[in-house]
CSV table of C-alpha atoms and ligand atoms in Angstrom, one decimal:
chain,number,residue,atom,x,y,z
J,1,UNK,CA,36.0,-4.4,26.3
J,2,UNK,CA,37.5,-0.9,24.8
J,3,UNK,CA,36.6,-3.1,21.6
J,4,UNK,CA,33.1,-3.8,21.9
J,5,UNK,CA,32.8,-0.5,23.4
J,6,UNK,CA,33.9,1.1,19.6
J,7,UNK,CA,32.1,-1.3,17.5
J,8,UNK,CA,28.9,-0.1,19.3
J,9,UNK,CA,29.6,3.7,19.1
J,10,UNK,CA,30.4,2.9,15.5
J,11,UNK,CA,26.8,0.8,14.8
J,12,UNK,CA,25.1,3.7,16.2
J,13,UNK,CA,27.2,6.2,14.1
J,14,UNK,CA,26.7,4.2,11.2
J,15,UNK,CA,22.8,3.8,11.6
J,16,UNK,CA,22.0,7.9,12.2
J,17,UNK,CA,23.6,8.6,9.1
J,18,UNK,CA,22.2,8.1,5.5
J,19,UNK,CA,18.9,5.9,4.3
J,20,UNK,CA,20.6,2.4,4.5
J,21,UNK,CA,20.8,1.4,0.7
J,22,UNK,CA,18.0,-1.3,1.5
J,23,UNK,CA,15.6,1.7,2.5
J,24,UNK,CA,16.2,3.4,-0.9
J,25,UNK,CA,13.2,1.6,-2.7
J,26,UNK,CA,11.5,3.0,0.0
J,27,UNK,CA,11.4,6.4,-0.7
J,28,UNK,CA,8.0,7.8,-2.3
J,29,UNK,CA,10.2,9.7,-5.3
J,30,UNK,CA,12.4,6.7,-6.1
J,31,UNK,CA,11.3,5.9,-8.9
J,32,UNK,CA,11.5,9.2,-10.3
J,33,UNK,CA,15.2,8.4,-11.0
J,34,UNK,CA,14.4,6.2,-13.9
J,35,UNK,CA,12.8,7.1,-17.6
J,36,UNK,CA,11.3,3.8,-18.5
J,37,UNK,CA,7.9,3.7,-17.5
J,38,UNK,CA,8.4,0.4,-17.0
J,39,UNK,CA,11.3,0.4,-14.6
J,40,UNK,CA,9.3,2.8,-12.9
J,41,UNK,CA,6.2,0.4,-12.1
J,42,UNK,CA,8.6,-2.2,-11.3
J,43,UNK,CA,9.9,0.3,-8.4
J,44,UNK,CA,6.6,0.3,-6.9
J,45,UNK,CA,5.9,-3.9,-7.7
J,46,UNK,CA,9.7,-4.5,-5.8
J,47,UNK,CA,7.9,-3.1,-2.4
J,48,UNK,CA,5.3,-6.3,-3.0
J,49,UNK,CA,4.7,-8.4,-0.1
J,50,UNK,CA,6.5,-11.8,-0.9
J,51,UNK,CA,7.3,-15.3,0.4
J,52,UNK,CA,10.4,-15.0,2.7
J,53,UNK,CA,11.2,-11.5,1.3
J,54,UNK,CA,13.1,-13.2,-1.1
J,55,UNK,CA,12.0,-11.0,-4.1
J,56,UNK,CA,11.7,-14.1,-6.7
J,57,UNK,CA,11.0,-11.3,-9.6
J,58,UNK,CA,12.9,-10.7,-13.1
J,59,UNK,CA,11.2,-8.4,-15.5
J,60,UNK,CA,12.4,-8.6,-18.9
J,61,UNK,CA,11.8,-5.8,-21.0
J,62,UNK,CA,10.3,-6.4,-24.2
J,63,UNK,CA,12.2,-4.0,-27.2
J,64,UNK,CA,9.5,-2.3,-29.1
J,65,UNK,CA,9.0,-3.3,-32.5
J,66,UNK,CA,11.0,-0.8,-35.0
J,67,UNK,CA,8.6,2.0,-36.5
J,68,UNK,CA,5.6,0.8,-34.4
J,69,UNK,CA,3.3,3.6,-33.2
J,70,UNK,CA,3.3,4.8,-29.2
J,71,UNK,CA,-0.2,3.8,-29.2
J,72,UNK,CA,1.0,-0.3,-28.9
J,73,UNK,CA,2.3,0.7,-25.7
J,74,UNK,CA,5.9,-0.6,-23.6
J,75,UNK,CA,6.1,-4.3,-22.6
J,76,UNK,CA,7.8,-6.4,-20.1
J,77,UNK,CA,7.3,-10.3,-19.3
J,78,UNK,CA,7.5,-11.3,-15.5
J,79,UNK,CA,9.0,-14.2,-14.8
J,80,UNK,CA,9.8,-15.9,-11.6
J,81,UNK,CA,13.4,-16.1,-10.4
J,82,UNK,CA,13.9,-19.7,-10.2
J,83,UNK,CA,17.3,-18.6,-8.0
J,84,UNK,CA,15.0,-17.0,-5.3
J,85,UNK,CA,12.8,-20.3,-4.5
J,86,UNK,CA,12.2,-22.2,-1.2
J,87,UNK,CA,11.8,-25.4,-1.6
J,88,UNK,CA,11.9,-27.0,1.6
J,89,UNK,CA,9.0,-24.8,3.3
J,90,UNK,CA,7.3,-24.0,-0.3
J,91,UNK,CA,8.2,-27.2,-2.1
J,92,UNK,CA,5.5,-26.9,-5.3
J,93,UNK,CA,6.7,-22.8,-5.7
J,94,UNK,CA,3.2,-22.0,-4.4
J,95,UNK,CA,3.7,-19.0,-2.1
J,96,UNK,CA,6.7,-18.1,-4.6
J,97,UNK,CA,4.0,-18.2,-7.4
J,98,UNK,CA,1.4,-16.0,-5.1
J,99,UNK,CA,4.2,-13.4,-4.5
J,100,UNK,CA,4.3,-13.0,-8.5
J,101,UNK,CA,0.4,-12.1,-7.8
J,102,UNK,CA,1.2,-9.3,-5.1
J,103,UNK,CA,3.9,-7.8,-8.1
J,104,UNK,CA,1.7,-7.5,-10.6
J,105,UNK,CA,-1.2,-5.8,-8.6
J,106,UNK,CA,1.1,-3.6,-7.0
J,107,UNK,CA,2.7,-2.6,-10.2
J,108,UNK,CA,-0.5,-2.3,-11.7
J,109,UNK,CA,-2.1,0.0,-9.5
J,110,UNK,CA,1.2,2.3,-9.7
J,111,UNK,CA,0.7,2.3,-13.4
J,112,UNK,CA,-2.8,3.4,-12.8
J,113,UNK,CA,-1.6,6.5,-10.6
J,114,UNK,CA,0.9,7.4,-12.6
J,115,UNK,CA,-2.0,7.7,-15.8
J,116,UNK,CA,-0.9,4.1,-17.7
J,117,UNK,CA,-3.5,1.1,-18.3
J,118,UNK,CA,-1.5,-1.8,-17.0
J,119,UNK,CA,-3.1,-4.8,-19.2
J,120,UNK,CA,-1.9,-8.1,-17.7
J,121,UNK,CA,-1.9,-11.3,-20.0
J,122,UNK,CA,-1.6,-14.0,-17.6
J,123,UNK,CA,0.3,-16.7,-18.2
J,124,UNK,CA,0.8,-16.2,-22.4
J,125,UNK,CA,3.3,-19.4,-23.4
J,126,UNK,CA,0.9,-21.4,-20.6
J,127,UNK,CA,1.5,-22.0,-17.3
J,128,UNK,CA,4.3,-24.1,-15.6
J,129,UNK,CA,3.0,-27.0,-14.0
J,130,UNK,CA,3.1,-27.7,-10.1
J,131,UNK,CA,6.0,-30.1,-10.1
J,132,UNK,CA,9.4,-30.1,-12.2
J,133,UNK,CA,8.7,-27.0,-13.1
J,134,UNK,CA,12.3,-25.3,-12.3
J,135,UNK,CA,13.1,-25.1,-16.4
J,136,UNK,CA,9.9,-24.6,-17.1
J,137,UNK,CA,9.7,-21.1,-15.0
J,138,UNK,CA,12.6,-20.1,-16.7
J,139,UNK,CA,10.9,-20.4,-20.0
J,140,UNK,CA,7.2,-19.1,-19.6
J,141,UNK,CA,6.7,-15.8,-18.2
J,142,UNK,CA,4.1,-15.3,-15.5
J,143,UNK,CA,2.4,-12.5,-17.3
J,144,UNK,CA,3.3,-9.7,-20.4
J,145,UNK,CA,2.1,-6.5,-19.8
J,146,UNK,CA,1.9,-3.7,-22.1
J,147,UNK,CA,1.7,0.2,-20.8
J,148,UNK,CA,-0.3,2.6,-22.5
J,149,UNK,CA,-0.4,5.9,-21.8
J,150,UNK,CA,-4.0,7.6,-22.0
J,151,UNK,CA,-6.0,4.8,-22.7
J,152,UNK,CA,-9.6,4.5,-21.4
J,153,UNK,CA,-8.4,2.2,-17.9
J,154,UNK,CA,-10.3,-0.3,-17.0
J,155,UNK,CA,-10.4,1.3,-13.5
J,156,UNK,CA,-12.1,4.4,-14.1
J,157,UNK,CA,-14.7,4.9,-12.1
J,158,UNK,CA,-15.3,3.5,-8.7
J,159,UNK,CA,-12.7,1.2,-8.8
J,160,UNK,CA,-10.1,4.0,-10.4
J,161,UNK,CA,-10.7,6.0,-7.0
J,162,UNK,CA,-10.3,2.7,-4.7
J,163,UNK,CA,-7.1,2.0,-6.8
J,164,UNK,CA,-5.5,5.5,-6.2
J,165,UNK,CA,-6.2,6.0,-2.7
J,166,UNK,CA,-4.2,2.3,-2.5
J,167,UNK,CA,-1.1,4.4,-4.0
J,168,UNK,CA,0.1,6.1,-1.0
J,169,UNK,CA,0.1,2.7,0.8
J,170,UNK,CA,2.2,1.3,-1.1
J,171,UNK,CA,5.0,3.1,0.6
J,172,UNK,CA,3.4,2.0,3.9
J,173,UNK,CA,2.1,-1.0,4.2
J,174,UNK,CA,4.0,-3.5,6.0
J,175,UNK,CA,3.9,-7.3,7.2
J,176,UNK,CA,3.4,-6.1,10.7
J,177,UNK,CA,4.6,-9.0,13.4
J,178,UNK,CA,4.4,-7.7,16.9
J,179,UNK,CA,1.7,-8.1,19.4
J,180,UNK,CA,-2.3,-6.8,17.6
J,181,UNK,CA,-4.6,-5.0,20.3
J,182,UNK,CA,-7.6,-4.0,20.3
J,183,UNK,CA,-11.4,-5.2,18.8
J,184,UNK,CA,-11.9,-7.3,16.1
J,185,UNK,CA,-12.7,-5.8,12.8
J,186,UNK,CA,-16.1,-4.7,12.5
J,187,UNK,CA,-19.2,-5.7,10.1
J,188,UNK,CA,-18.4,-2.0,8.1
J,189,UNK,CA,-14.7,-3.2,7.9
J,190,UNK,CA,-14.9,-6.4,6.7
J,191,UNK,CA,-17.4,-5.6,4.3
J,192,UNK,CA,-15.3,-2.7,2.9
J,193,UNK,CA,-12.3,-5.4,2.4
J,194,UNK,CA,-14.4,-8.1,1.1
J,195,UNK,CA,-16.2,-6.2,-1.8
J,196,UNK,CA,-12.3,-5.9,-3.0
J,197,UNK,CA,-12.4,-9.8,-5.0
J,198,UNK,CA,-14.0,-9.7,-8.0
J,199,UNK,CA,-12.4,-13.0,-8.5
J,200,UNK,CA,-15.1,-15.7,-8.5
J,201,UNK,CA,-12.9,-18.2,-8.0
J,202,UNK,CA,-11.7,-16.7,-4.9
J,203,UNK,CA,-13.5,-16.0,-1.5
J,204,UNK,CA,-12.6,-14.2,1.3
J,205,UNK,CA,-13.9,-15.1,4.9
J,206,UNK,CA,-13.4,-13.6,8.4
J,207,UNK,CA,-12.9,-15.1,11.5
J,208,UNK,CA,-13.7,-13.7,15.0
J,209,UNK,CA,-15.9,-15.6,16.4
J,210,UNK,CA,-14.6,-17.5,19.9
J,211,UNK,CA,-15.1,-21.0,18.7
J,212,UNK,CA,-13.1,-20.3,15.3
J,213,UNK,CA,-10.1,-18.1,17.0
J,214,UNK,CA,-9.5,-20.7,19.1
J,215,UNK,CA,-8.7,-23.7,16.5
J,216,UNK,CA,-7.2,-21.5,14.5
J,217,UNK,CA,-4.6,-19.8,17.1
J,218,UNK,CA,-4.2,-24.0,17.6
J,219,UNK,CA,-3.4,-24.7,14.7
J,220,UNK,CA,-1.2,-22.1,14.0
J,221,UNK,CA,1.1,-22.7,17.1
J,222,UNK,CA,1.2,-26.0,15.9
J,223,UNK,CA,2.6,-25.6,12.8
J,224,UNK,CA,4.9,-22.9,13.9
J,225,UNK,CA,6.4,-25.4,16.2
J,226,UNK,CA,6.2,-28.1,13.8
J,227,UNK,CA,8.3,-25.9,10.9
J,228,UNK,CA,10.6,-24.4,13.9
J,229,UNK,CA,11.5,-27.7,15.0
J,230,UNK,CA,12.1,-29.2,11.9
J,231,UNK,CA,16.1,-28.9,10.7
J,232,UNK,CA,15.6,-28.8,7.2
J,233,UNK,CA,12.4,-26.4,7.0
J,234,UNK,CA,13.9,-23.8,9.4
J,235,UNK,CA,17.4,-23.5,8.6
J,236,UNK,CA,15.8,-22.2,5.1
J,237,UNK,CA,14.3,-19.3,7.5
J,238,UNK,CA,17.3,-19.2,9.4
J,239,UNK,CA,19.0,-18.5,6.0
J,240,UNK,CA,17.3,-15.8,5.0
J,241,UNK,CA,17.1,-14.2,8.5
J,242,UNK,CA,18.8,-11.2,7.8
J,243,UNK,CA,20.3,-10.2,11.7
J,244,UNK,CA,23.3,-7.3,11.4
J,245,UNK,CA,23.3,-4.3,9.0
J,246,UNK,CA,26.5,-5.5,7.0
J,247,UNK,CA,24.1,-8.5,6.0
J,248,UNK,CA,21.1,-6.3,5.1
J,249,UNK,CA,23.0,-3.9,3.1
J,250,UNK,CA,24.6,-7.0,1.3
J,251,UNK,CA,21.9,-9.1,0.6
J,252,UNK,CA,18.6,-6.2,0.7
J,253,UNK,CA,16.3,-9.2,0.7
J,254,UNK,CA,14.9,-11.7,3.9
J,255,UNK,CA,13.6,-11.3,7.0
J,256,UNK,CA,14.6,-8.7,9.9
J,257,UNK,CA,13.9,-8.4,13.5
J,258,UNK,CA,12.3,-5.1,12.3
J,259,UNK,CA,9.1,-6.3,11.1
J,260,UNK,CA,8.8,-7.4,15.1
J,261,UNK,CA,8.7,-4.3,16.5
J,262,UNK,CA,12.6,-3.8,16.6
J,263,UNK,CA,14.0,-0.9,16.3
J,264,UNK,CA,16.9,2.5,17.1
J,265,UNK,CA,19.6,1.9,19.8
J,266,UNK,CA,17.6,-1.9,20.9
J,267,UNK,CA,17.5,-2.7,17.5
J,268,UNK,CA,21.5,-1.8,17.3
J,269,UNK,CA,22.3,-4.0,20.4
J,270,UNK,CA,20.4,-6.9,19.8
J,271,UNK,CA,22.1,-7.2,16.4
J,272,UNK,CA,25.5,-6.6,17.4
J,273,UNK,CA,25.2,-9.0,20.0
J,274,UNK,CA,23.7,-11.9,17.9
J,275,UNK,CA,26.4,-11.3,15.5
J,276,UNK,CA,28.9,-12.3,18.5
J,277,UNK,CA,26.7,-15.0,19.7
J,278,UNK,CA,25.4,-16.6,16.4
J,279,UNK,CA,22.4,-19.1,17.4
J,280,UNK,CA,22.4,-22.6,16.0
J,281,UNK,CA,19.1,-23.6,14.3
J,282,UNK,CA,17.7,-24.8,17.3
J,283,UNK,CA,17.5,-21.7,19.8
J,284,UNK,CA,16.5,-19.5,16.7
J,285,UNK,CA,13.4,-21.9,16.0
J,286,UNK,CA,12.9,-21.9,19.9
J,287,UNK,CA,13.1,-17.9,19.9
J,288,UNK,CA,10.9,-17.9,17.1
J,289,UNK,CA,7.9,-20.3,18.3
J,290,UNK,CA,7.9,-18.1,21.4
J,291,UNK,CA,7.5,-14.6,19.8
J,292,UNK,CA,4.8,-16.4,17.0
J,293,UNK,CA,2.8,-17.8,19.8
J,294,UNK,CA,2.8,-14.5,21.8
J,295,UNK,CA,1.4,-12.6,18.4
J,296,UNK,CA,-0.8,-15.0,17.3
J,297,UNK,CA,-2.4,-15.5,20.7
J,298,UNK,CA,-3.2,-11.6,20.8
J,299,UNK,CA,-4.9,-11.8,17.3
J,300,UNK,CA,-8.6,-10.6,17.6
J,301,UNK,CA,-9.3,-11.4,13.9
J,302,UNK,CA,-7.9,-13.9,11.2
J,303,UNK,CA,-8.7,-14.0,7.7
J,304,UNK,CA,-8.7,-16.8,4.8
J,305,UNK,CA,-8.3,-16.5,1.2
J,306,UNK,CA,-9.7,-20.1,-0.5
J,307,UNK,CA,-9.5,-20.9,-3.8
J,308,UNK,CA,-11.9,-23.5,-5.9
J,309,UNK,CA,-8.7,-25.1,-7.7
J,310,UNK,CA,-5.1,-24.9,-7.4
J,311,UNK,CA,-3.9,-23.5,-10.7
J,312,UNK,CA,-0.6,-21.4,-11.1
J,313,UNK,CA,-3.5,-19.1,-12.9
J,314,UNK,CA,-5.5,-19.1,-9.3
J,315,UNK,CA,-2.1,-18.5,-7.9
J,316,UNK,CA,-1.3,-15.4,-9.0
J,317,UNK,CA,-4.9,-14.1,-8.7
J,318,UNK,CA,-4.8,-15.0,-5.6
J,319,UNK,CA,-1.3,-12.6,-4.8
J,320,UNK,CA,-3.9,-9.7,-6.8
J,321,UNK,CA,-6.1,-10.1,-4.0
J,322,UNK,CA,-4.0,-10.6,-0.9
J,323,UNK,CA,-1.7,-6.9,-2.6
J,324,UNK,CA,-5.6,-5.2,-2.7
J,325,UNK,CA,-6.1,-5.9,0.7
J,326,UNK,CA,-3.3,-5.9,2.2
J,327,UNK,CA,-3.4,-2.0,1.1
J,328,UNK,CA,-6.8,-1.3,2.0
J,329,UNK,CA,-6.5,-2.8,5.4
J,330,UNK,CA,-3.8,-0.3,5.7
J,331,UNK,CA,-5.4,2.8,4.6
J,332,UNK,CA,-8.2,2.0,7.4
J,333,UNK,CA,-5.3,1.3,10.4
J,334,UNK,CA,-5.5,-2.3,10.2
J,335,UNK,CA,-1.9,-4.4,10.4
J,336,UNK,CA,-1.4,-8.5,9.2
J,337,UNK,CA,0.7,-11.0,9.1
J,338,UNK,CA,0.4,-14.1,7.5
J,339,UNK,CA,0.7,-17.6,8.8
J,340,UNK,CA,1.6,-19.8,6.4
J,341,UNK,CA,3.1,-22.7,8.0
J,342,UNK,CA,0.0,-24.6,8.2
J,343,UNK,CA,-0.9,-24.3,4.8
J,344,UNK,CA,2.7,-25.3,3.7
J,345,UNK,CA,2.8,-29.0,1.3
J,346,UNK,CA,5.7,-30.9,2.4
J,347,UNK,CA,5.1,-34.5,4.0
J,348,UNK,CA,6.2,-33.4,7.4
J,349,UNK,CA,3.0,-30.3,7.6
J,350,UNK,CA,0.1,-33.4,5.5
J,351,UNK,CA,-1.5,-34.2,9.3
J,352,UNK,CA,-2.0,-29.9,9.9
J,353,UNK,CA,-2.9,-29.0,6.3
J,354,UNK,CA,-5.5,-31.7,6.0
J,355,UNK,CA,-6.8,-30.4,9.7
J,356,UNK,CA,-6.9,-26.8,8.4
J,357,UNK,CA,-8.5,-27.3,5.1
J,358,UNK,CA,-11.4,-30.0,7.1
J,359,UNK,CA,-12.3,-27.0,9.0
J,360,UNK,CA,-12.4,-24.6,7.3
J,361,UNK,CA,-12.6,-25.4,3.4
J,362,UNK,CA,-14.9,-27.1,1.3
J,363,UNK,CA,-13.7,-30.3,-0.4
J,364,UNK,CA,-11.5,-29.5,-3.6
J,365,UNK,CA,-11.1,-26.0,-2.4
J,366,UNK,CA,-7.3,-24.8,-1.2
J,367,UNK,CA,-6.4,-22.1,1.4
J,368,UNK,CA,-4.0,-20.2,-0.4
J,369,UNK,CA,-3.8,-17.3,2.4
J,370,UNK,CA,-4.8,-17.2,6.3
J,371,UNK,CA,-3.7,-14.1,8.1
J,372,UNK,CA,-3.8,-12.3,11.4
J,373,UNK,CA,-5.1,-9.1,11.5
J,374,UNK,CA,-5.5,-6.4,14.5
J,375,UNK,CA,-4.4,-3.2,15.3
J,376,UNK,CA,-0.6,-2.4,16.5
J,377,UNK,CA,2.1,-0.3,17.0
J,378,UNK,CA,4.0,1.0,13.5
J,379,UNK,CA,7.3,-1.4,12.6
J,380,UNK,CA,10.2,-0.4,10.3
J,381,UNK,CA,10.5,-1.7,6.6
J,382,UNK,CA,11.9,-4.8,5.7
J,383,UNK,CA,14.6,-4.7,2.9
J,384,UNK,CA,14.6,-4.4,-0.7
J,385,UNK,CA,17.1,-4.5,-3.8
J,386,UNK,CA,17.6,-2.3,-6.5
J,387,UNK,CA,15.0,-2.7,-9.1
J,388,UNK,CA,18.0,-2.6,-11.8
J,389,UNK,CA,18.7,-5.9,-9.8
J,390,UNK,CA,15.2,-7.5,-10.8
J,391,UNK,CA,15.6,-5.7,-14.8
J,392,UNK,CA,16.7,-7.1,-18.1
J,393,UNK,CA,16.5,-6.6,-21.7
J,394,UNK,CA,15.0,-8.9,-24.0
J,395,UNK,CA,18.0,-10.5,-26.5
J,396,UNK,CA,15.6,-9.2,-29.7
W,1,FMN,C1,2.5,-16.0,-0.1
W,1,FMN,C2,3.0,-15.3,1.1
W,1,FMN,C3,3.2,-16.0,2.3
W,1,FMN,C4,3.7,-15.4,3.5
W,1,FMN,N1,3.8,-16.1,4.6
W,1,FMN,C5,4.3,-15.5,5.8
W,1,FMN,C6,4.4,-16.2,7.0
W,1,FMN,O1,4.1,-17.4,7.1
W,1,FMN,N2,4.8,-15.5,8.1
W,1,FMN,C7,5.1,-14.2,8.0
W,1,FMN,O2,5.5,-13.6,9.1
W,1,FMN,N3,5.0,-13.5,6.9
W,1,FMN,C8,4.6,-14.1,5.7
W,1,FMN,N4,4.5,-13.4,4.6
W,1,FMN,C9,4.9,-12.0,4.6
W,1,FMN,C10,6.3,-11.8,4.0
W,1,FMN,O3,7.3,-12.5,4.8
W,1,FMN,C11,6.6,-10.3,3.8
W,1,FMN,O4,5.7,-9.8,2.8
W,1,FMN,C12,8.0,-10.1,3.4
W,1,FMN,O5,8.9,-10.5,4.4
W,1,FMN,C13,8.3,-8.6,3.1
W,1,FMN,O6,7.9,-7.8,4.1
W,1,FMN,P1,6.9,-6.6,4.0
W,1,FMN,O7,5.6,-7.3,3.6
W,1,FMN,O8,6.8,-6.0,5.3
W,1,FMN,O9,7.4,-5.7,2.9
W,1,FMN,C14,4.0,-14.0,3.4
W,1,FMN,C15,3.8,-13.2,2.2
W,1,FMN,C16,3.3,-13.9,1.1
W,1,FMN,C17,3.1,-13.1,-0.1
């Protein structure tokens, strides 16, 4: 008992002290540290939204060519970190391949604030295709960029403004998954989010109607419970469920009980306590479906993001969008989380994905994203790495 008594006092000592390392990223002046311009928008991409929190991200920078003139700007290549996939819950890399999206726009609108064009060539060796595509990721980058300083942006103007108010949210946006209150988003609201996609192979429609919120809060339960009951597809989550501060600290990636509301001296308890009790697969999917259904049940609005094809292209553009407004919702108060599991391809989910995309999407078209949104109470951060982690240097 003396025992447990001192490991608590220590937790506690241990979490009033310093910024945890996995916080660092976190910090509004991080960046600031590094030179590279580059390294510096990859600070701000790192704090992306992403599948999992698994960070699947390597930038390569590109060595500028001897004697060439500053006006040909820095480049990197994104490519996607075929170490950091899931493929039992995301078995064609789809949501992996979103998350490259979210990094780039991110990024890009960092770039923008801190006076760089951010021009994006997507996809410039051609894209990986959407099975055996492992060695193929590893080979084509998702996108070169090149930064130039002083250029004439292509965001100058109304969109320039949008883009820069977006920059402060960056450091505060957050995949919010506690209990949403309040009305559902208004006509003035939606309307403000939805004339974000210029993408005309993308469309964005709200939901908040009785007869809608009901089949959708359905459906979502039901594939919760469908992924948290399956062994395979929820020990992946169970593996990448970050639950003591040793592992965070370690690992600076995953999913914490943060993002649900958890936090100071509860937080401390309930994590020192699972770590004496570990939970087999079983209880932690039951635990799970229980605090999904609570929160998705409270949901006064959900969103969709549907695509005309499926291309890695569509993807990423896709992860662009769902960055955009994921920020703007913020800077008007409004907190999401997505709910992926019915959208999710492996042969277990086919009866839920083919009842979600009957009801709600035209034939040939994909759901790529369908979130809950509301208002709630704030949550704490999840993790991130280092971005010298994500960084390395081209061999030329
Ligand atoms: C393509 C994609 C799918 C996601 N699916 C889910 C999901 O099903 N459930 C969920 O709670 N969060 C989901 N998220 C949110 C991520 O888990 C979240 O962004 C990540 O854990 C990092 O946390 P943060 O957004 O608070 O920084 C998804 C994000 C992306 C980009």
């Amino acid at each position: 008992m003396k025992n447990i008594v001192l490991i608590i006092l220590i937790s506690v000592c241990a979490y009033s002290g310093d910024i945890p390392n996995y916080y660092e990223p976190w910090q509004p002046d991080y960046y600031q540290q590094f030179d590279d311009i580059r390294i510096q928008v990859a600070a701000h991409g790192l704090l992306a939204p992403n599948a999992h929190n698994t960070q699947p991200w390597i930038i390569k920078l590109i060595e500028p060519i001897e004697d060439s003139q500053p006006s040909t700007g820095l480049s990197f290549e994104l490519y996607t970190d075929t170490e950091r996939l899931l493929p039992e819950t995301d078995p064609p890399a789809r949501q992996i391949t979103i998350s490259q999206g979210t990094f780039l726009e991110t990024a890009n609108i960092a770039a923008n604030h801190l006076g760089y064009t951010f021009a994006i060539e997507l996809f410039p060796k051609g894209e990986y295709g959407s099975s055996d595509f492992k060695q193929k990721m590893q080979e084509k980058p998702v996108a070169r960029i090149i930064l130039t300083e002083n250029f004439v942006s292509r965001f100058i103007g109304t969109n320039f403004r949008e883009f820069d108010s977006m920059y402060k949210e960056i450091f505060d946006r957050v995949t919010n998954r506690t209990v949403y209150y309040g009305e559902p988003l208004n006509d003035e609201e939606m309307t403000g989010l939805q004339t974000l996609n210029d993408y005309p192979n993308l469309t964005f429609v709200f939901f908040n109607d009785n007869e809608s919120l009901e089949k959708i809060r359905q459906l979502t339960i039901d594939a919760v419970e469908l992924e948290a009951t399956t062994e395979s597809k929820i020990k992946e989550t169970e593996r990448l469920f970050r639950d003591s501060e040793k592992e965070k600290k370690e690992h600076r990636d995953g999913i914490t009980m943060m993002s649900g509301g958890l936090n100071g001296f509860k937080l401390q308890m309930i994590q020192f306590f699972s770590n004496l009790f570990a939970l087999n697969w079983e209880k932690f999917g039951q635990i799970w479906i229980k605090s999904e259904t609570r929160n998705i049940q409270t949901a006064p609005t959900f969103a969709m993001i549907i695509s005309n094809d499926n291309s890695r292209t569509t993807q990423v553009e896709t992860g662009m969008l769902y960055a955009r407004f994921q920020l703007k919702a913020s800077t008007m108060g409004i907190s999401m989380q997505p709910l992926s599991q019915s959208l999710q391809e492996f042969p277990e989910m086919s009866e839920l994905y083919k009842q979600v995309h009957n009801e709600f999407a035209e034939n040939g078209q994909t759901i790529q994203m369908l979130v809950r949104m509301g208002r709630a109470d704030n949550v704490l951060h999840s993790p991130r790495r280092d971005v010298m982690d994500i960084i390395i240097q081209s061999e030329n």
